[in-house]
Short mmCIF file of N, CA and C in Angstrom, two decimals:
data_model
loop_
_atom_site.label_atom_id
_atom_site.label_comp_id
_atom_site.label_asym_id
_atom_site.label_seq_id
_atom_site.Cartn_x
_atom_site.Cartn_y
_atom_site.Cartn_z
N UNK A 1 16.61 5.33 15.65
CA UNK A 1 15.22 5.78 15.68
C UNK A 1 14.35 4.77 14.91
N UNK A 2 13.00 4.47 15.35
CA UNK A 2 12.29 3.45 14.81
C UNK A 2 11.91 3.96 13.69
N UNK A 3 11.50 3.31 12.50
CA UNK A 3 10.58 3.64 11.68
C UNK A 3 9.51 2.88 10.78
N UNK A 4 8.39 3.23 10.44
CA UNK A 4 7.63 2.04 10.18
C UNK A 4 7.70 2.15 8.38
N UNK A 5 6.76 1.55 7.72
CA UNK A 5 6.42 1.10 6.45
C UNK A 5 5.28 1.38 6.60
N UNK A 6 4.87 2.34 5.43
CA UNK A 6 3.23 2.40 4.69
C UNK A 6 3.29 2.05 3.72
N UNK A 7 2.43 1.17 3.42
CA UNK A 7 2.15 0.24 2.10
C UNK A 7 0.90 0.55 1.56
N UNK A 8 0.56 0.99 0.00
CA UNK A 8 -0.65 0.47 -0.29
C UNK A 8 0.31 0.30 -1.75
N UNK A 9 -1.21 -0.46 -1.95
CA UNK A 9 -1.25 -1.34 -3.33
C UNK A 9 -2.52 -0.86 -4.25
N UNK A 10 -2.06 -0.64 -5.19
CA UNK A 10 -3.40 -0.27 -6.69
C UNK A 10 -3.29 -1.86 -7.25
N UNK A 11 -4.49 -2.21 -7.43
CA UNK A 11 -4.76 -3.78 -8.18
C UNK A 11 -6.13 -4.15 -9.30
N UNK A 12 -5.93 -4.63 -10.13
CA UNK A 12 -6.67 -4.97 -11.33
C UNK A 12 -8.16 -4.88 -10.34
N UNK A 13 -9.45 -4.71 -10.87
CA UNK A 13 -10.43 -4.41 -10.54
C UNK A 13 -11.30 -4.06 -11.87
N UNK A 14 -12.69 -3.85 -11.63
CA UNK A 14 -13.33 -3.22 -12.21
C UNK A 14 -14.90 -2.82 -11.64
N UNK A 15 -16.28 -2.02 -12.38
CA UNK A 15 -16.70 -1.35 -11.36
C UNK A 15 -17.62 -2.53 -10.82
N UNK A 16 -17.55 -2.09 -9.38
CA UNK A 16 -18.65 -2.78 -8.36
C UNK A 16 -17.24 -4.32 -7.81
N UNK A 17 -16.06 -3.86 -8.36
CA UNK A 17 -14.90 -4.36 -7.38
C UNK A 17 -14.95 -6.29 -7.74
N UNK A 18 -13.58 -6.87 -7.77
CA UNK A 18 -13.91 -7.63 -7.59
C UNK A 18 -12.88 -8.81 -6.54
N UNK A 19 -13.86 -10.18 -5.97
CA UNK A 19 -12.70 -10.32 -5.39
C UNK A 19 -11.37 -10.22 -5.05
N UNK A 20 -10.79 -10.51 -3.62
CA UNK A 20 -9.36 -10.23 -3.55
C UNK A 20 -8.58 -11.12 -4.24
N UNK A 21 -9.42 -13.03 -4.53
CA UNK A 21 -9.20 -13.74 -5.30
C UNK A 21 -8.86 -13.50 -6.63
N UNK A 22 -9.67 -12.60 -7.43
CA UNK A 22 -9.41 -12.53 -8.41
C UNK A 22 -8.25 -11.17 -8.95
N UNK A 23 -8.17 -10.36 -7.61
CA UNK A 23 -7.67 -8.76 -8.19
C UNK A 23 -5.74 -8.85 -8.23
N UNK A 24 -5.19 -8.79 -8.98
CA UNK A 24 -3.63 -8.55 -9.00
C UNK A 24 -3.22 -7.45 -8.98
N UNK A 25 -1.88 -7.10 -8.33
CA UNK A 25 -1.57 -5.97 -7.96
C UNK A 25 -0.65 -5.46 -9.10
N UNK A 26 -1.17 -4.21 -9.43
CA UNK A 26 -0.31 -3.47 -10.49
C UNK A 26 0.37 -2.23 -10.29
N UNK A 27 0.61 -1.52 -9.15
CA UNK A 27 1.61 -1.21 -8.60
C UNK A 27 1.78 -0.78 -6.83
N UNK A 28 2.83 -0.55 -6.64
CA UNK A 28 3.31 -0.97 -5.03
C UNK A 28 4.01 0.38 -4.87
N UNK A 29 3.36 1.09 -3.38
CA UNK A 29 4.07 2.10 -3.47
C UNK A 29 4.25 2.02 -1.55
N UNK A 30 5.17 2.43 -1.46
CA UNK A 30 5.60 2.43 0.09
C UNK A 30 6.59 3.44 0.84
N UNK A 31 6.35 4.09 1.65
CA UNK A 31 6.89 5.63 2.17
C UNK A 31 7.49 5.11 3.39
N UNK A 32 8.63 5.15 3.94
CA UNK A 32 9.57 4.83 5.10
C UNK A 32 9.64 6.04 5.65
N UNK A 33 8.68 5.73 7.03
CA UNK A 33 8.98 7.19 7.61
C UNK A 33 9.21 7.01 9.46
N UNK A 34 9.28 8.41 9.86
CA UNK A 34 9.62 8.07 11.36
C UNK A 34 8.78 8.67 11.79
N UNK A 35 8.42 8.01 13.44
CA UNK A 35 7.31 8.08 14.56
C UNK A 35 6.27 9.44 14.22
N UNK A 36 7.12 10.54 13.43
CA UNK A 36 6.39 11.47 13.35
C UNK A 36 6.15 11.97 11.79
N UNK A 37 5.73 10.66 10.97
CA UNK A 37 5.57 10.89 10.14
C UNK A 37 6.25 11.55 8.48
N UNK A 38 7.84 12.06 8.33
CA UNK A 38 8.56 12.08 8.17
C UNK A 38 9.34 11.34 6.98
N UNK A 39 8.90 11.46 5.49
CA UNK A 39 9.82 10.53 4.65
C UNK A 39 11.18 9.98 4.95
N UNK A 40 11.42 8.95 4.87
CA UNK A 40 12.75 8.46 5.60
C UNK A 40 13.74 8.28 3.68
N UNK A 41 12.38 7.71 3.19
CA UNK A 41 13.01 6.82 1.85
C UNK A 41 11.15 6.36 1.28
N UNK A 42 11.48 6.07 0.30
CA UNK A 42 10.38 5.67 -0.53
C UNK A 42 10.87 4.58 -1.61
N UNK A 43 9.29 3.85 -2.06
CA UNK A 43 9.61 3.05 -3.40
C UNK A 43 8.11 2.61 -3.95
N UNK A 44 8.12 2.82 -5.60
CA UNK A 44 7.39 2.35 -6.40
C UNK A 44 7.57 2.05 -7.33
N UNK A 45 6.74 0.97 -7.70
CA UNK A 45 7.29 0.07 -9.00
C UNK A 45 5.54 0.10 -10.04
N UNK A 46 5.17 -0.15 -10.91
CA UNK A 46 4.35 -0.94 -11.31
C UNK A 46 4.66 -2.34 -11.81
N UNK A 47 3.60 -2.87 -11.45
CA UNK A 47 3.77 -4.53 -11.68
C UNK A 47 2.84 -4.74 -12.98
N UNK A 48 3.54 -5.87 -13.53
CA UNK A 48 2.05 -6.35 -14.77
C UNK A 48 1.75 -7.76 -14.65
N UNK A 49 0.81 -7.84 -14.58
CA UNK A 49 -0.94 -8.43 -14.07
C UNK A 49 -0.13 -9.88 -15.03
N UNK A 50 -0.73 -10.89 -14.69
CA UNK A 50 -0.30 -11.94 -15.62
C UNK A 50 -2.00 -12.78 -16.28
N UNK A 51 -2.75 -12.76 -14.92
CA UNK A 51 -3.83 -13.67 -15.31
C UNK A 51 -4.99 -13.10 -16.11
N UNK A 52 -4.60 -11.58 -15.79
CA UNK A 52 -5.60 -10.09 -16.57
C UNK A 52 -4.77 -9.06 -17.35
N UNK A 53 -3.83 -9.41 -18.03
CA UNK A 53 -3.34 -8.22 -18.60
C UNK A 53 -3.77 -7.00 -18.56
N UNK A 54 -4.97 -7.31 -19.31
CA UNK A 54 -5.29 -5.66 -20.24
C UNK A 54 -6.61 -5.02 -18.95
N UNK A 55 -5.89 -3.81 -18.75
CA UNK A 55 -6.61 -3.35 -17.75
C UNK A 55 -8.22 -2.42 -18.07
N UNK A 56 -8.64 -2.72 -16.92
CA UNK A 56 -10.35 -2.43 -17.42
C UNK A 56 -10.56 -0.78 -17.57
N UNK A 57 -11.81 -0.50 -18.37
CA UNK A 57 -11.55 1.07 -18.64
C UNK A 57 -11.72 1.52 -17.13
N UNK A 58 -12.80 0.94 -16.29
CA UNK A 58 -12.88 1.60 -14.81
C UNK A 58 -11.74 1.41 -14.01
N UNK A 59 -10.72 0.31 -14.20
CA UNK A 59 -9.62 0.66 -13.63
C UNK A 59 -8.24 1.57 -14.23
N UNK A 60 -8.42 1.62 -15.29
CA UNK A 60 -7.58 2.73 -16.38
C UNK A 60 -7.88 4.44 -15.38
N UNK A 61 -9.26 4.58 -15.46
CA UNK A 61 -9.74 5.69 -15.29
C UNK A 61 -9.42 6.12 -13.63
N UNK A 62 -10.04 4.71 -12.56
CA UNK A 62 -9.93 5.13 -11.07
C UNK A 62 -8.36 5.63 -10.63
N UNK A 63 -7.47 4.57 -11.53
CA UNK A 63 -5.77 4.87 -11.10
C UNK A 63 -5.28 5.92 -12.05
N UNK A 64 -5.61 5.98 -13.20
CA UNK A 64 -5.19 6.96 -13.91
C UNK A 64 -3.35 6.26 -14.43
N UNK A 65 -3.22 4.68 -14.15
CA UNK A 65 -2.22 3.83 -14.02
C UNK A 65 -2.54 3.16 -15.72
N UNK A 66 -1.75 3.73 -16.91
CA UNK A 66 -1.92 3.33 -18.36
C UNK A 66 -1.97 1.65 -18.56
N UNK A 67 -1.94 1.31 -19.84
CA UNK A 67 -1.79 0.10 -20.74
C UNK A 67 -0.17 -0.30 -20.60
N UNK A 68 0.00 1.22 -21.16
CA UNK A 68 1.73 1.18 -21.57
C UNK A 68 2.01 0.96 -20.31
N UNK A 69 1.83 1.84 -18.79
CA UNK A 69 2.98 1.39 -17.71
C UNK A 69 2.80 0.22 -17.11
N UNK A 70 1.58 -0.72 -17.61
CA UNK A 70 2.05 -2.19 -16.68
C UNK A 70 2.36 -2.87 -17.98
N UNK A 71 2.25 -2.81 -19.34
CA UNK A 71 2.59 -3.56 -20.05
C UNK A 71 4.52 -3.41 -20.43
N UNK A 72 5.14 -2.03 -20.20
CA UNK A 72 6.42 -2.31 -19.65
C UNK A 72 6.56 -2.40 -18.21
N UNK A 73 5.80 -2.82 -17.60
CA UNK A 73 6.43 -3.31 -16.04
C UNK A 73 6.83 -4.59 -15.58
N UNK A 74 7.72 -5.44 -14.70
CA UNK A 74 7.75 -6.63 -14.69
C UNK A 74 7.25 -6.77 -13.80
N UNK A 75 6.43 -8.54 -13.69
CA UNK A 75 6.05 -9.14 -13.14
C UNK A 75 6.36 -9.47 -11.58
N UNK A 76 4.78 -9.55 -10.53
CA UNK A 76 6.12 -9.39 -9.33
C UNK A 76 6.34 -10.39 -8.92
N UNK A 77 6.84 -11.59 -9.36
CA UNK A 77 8.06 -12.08 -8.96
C UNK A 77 9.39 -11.78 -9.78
N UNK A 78 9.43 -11.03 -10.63
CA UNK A 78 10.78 -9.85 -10.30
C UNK A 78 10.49 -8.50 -9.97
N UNK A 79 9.52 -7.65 -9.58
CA UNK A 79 9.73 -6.49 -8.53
C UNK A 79 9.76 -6.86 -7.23
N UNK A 80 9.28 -8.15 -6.83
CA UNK A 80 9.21 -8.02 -5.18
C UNK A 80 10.50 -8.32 -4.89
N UNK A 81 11.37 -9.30 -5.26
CA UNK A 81 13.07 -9.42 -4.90
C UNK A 81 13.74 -7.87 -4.97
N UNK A 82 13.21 -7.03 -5.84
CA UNK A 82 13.61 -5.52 -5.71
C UNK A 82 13.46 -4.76 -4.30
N UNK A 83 12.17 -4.88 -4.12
CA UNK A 83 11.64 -4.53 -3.17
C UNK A 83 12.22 -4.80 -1.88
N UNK A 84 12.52 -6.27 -1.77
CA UNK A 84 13.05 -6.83 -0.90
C UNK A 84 14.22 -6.30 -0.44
N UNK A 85 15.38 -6.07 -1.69
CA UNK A 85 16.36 -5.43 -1.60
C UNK A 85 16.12 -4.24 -0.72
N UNK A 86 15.49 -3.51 -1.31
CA UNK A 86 15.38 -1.91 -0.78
C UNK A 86 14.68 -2.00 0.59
N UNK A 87 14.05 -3.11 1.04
CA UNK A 87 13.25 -2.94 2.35
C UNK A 87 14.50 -3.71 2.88
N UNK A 88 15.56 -4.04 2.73
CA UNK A 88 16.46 -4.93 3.35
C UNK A 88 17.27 -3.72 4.47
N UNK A 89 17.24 -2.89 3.62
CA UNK A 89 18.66 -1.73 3.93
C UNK A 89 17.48 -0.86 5.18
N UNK A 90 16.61 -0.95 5.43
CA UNK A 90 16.03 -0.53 7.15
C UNK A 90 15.72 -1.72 7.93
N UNK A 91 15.45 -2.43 7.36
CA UNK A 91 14.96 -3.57 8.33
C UNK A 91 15.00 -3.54 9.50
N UNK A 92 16.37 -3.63 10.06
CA UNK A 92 16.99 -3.10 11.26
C UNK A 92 16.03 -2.07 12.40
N UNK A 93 15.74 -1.38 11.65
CA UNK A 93 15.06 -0.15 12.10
C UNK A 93 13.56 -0.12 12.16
N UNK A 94 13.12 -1.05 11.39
CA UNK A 94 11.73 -1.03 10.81
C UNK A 94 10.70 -1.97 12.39
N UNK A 95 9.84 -0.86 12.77
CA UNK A 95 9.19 -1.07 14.01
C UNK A 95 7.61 -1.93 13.56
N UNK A 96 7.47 -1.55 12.72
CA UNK A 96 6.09 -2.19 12.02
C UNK A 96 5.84 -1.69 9.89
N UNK A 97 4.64 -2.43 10.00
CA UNK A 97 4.60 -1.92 8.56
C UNK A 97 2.68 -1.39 8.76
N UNK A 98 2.36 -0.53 8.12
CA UNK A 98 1.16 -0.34 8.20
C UNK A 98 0.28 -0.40 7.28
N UNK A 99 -1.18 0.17 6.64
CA UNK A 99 -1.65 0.19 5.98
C UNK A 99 -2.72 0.53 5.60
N UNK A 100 -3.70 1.61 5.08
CA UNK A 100 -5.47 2.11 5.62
C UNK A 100 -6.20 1.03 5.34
N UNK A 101 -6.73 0.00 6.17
CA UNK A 101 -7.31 -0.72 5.91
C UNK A 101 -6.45 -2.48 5.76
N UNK A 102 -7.32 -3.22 5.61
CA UNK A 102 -6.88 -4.74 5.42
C UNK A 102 -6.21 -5.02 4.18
N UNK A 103 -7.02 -4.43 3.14
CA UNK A 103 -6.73 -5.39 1.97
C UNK A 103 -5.39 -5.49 1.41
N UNK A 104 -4.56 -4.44 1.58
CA UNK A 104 -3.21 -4.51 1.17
C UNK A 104 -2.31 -5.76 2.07
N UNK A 105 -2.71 -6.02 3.24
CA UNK A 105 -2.30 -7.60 3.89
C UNK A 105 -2.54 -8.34 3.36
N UNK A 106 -3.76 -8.35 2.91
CA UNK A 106 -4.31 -9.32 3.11
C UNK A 106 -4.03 -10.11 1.10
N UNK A 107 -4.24 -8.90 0.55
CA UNK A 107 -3.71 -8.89 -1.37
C UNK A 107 -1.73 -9.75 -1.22
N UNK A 108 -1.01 -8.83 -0.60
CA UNK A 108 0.32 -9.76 -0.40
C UNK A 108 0.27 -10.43 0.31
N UNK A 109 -0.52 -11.26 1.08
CA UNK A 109 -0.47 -12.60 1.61
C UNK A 109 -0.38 -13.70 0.66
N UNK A 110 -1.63 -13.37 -0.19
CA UNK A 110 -2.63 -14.30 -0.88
C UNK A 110 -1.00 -13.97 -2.13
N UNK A 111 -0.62 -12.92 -2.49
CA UNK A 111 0.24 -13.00 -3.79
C UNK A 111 1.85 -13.49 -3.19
N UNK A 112 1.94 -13.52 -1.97
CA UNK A 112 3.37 -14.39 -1.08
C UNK A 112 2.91 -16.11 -1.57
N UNK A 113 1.77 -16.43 -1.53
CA UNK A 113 1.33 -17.78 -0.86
C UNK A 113 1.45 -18.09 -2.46
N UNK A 114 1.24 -17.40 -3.60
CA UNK A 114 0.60 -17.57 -4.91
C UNK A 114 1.36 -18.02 -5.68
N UNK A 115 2.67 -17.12 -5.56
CA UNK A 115 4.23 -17.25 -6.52
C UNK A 115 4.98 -17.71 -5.06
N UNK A 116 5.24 -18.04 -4.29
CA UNK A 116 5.64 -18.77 -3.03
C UNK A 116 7.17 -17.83 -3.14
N UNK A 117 6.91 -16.44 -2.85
CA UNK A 117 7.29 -15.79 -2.68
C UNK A 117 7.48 -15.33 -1.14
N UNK A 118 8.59 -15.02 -0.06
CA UNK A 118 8.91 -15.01 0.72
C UNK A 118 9.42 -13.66 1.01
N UNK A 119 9.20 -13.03 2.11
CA UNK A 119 9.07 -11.76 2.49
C UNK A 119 9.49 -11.32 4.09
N UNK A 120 10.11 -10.09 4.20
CA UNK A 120 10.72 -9.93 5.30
C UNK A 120 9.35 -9.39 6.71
N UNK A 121 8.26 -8.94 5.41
CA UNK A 121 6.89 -7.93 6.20
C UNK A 121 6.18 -9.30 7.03
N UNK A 122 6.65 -10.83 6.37
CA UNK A 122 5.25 -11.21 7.15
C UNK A 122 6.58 -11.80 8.54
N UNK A 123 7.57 -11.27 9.00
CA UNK A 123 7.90 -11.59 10.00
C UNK A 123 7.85 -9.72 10.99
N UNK A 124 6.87 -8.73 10.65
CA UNK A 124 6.91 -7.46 11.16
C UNK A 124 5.31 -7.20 11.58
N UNK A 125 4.93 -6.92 12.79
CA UNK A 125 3.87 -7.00 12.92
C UNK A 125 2.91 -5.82 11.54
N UNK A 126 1.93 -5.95 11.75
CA UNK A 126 1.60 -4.72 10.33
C UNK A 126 -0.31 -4.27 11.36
N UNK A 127 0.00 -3.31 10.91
CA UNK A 127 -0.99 -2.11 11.55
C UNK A 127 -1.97 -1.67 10.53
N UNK A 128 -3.33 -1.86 10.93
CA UNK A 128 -4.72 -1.43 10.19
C UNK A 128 -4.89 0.01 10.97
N UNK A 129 -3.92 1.12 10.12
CA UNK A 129 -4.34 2.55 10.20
C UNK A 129 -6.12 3.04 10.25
N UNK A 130 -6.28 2.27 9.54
CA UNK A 130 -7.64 2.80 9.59
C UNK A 130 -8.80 2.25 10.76
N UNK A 131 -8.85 1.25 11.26
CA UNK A 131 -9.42 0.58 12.47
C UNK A 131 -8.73 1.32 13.65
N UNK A 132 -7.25 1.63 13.82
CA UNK A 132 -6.67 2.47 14.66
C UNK A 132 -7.25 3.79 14.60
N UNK A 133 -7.77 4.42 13.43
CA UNK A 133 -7.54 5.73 13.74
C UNK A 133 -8.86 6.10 14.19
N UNK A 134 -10.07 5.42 13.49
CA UNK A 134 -11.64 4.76 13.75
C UNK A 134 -11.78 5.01 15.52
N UNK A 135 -10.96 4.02 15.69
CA UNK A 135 -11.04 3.62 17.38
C UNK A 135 -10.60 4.75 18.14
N UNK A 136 -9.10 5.56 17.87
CA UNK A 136 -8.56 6.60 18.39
C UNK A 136 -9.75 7.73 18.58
N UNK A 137 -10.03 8.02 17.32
CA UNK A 137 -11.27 8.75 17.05
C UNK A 137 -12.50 8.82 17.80
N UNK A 138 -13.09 7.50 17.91
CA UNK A 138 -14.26 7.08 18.86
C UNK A 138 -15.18 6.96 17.72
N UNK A 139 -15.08 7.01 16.45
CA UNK A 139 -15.77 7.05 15.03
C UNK A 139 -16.92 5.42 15.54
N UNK A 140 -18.46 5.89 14.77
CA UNK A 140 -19.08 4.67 15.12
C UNK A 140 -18.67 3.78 13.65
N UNK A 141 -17.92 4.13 13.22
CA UNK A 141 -17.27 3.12 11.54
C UNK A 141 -15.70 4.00 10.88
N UNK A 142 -15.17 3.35 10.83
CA UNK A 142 -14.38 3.51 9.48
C UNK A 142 -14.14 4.40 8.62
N UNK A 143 -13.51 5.35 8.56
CA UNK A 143 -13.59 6.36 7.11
C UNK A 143 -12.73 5.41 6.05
N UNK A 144 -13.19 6.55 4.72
CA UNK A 144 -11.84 6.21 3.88
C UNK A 144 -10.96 7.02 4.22
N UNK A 145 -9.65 7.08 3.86
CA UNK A 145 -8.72 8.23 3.55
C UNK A 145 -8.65 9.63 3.61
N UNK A 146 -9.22 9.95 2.56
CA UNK A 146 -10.26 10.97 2.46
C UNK A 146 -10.62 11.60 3.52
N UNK A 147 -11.90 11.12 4.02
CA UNK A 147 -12.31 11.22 5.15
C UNK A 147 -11.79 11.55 6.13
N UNK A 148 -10.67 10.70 6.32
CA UNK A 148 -9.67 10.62 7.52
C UNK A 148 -8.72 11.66 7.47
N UNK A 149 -8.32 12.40 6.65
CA UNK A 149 -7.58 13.49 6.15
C UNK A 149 -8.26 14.66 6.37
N UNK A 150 -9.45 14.84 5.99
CA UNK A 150 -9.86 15.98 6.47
C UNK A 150 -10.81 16.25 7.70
N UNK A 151 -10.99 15.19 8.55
CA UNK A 151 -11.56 14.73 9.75
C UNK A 151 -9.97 15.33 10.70
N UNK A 152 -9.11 15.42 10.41
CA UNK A 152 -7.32 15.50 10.90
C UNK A 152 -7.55 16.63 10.48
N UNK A 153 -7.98 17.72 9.48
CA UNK A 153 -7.81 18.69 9.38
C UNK A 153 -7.08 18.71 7.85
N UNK A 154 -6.64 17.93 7.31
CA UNK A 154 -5.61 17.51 6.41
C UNK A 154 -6.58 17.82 4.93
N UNK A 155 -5.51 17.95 4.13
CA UNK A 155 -6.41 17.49 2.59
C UNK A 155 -5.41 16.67 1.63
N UNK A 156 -6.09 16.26 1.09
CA UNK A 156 -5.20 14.70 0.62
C UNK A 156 -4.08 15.66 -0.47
N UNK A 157 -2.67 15.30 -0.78
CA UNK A 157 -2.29 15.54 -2.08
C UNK A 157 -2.03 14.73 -2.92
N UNK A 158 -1.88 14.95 -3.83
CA UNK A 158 -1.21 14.52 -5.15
C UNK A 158 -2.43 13.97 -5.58
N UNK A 159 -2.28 12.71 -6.69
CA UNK A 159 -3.27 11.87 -6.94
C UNK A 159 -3.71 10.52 -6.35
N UNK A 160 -5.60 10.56 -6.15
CA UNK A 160 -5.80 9.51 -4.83
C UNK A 160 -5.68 8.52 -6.16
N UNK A 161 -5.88 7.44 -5.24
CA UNK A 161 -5.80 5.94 -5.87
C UNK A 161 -4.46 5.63 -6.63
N UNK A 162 -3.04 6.39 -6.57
CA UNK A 162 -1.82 5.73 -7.20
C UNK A 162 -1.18 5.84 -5.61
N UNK A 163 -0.35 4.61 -5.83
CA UNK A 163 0.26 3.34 -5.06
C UNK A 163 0.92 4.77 -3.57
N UNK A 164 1.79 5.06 -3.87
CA UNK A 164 2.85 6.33 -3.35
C UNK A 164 2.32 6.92 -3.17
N UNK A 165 1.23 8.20 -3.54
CA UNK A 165 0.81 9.19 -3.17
C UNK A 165 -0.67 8.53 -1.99
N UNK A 166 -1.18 7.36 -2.32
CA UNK A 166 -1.83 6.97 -1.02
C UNK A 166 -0.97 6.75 0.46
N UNK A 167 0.32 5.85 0.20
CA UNK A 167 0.77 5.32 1.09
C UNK A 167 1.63 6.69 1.63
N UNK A 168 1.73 7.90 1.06
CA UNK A 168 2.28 9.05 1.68
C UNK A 168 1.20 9.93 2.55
N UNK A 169 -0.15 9.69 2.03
CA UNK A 169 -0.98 10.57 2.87
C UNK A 169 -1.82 9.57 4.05
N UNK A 170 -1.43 8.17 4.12
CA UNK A 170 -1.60 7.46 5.04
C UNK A 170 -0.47 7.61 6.02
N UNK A 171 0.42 7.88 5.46
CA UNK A 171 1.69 8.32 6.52
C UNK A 171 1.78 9.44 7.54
N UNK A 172 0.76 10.75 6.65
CA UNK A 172 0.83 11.69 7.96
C UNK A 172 -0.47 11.54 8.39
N UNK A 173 -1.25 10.41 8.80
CA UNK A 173 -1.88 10.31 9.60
C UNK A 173 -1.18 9.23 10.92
N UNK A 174 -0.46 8.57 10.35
CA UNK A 174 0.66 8.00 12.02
C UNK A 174 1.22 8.74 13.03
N UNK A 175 1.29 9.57 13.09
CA UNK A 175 1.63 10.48 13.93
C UNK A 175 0.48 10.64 15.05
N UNK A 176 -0.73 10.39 14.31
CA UNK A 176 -2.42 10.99 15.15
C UNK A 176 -2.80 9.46 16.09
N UNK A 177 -2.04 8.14 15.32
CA UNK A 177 -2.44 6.91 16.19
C UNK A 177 -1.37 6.39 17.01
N UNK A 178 -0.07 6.72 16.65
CA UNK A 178 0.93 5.66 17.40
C UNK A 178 1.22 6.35 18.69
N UNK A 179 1.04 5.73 19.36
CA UNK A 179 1.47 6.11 20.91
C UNK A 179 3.15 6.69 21.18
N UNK A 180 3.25 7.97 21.72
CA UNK A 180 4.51 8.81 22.05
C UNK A 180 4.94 8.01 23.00
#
């Protein structure tokens, strides 16, 4: 049975956002599930920031992601070889990887290209959930999440903006875009 990858990423920021250039990712959360949405397996790590350590109070506050958990977290060029590991053992199986929106591609591109770090996702095509679901929809723009959750009828759980509990409620919206 196929199954895809939802990915999002929480990353250094502060308010009014700042480049993708400048933002590092401080933790990675990703839900392995099947065609119908379905936890298969999961994984999250927090990462710590190298070029920004100390995280901003507006990003302390939006993730609710401490001092203490990226200052014991390692760096990802040792969580992504983890990662790697654990995305190794579906591979096989793994039909795409997805994501609400660009920036989580587009953040591990730029952090593959950065630490010349090498990855199994950029040989898997990867899916902008949110332009899909936009379009499915007939929407004249884009929701967030949010939005998109209770536009589905849905209401988000757990807590928004940490790594896992996004990339789990982006998950039961695949079911509403991928073609049976």
């Amino acid at each position: 049975m196929p199954h895809w990858l939802v990915i999002d990423l929480e990353a250094t920021t502060d308010e009014g956002g700042w480049p993708v250039t400048e933002m590092e990712i401080i933790e990675i959360g990703a839900t392995l599930v099947d065609r119908q949405g379905r936890e298969q397996d999961h994984f999250q790590r927090f990462v710590r920031p190298l070029r920004r350590p100390l995280l901003t109070p507006f990003c302390r506050e939006l993730t609710r992601i401490t001092q203490a958990n990226i200052d014991s977290a390692q760096a990802l060029t040792e969580v992504w070889p983890v990662f790697e590991r654990w995305l190794g053992q579906h591979h096989s199986r793994l039909e795409g990887w997805a994501s609400w929106g660009d920036y989580d591609r587009r953040q591990l591109l730029q952090e593959w290209e950065r630490l010349q770090l090498d990855s199994q996702l950029s040989r898997v095509p990867h899916m902008n959930l949110k332009q899909r679901f936009a379009k499915a929809r007939r929407l004249e723009r884009p929701l967030g999440l949010n939005g998109a959750l209770q536009l589905a009828g849905m209401q988000f759980t757990g807590q928004q903006h940490r790594a896992l509990e996004d990339a789990r409620n982006t998950a039961r919206l695949l079911p509403l875009i991928l073609p049976l």
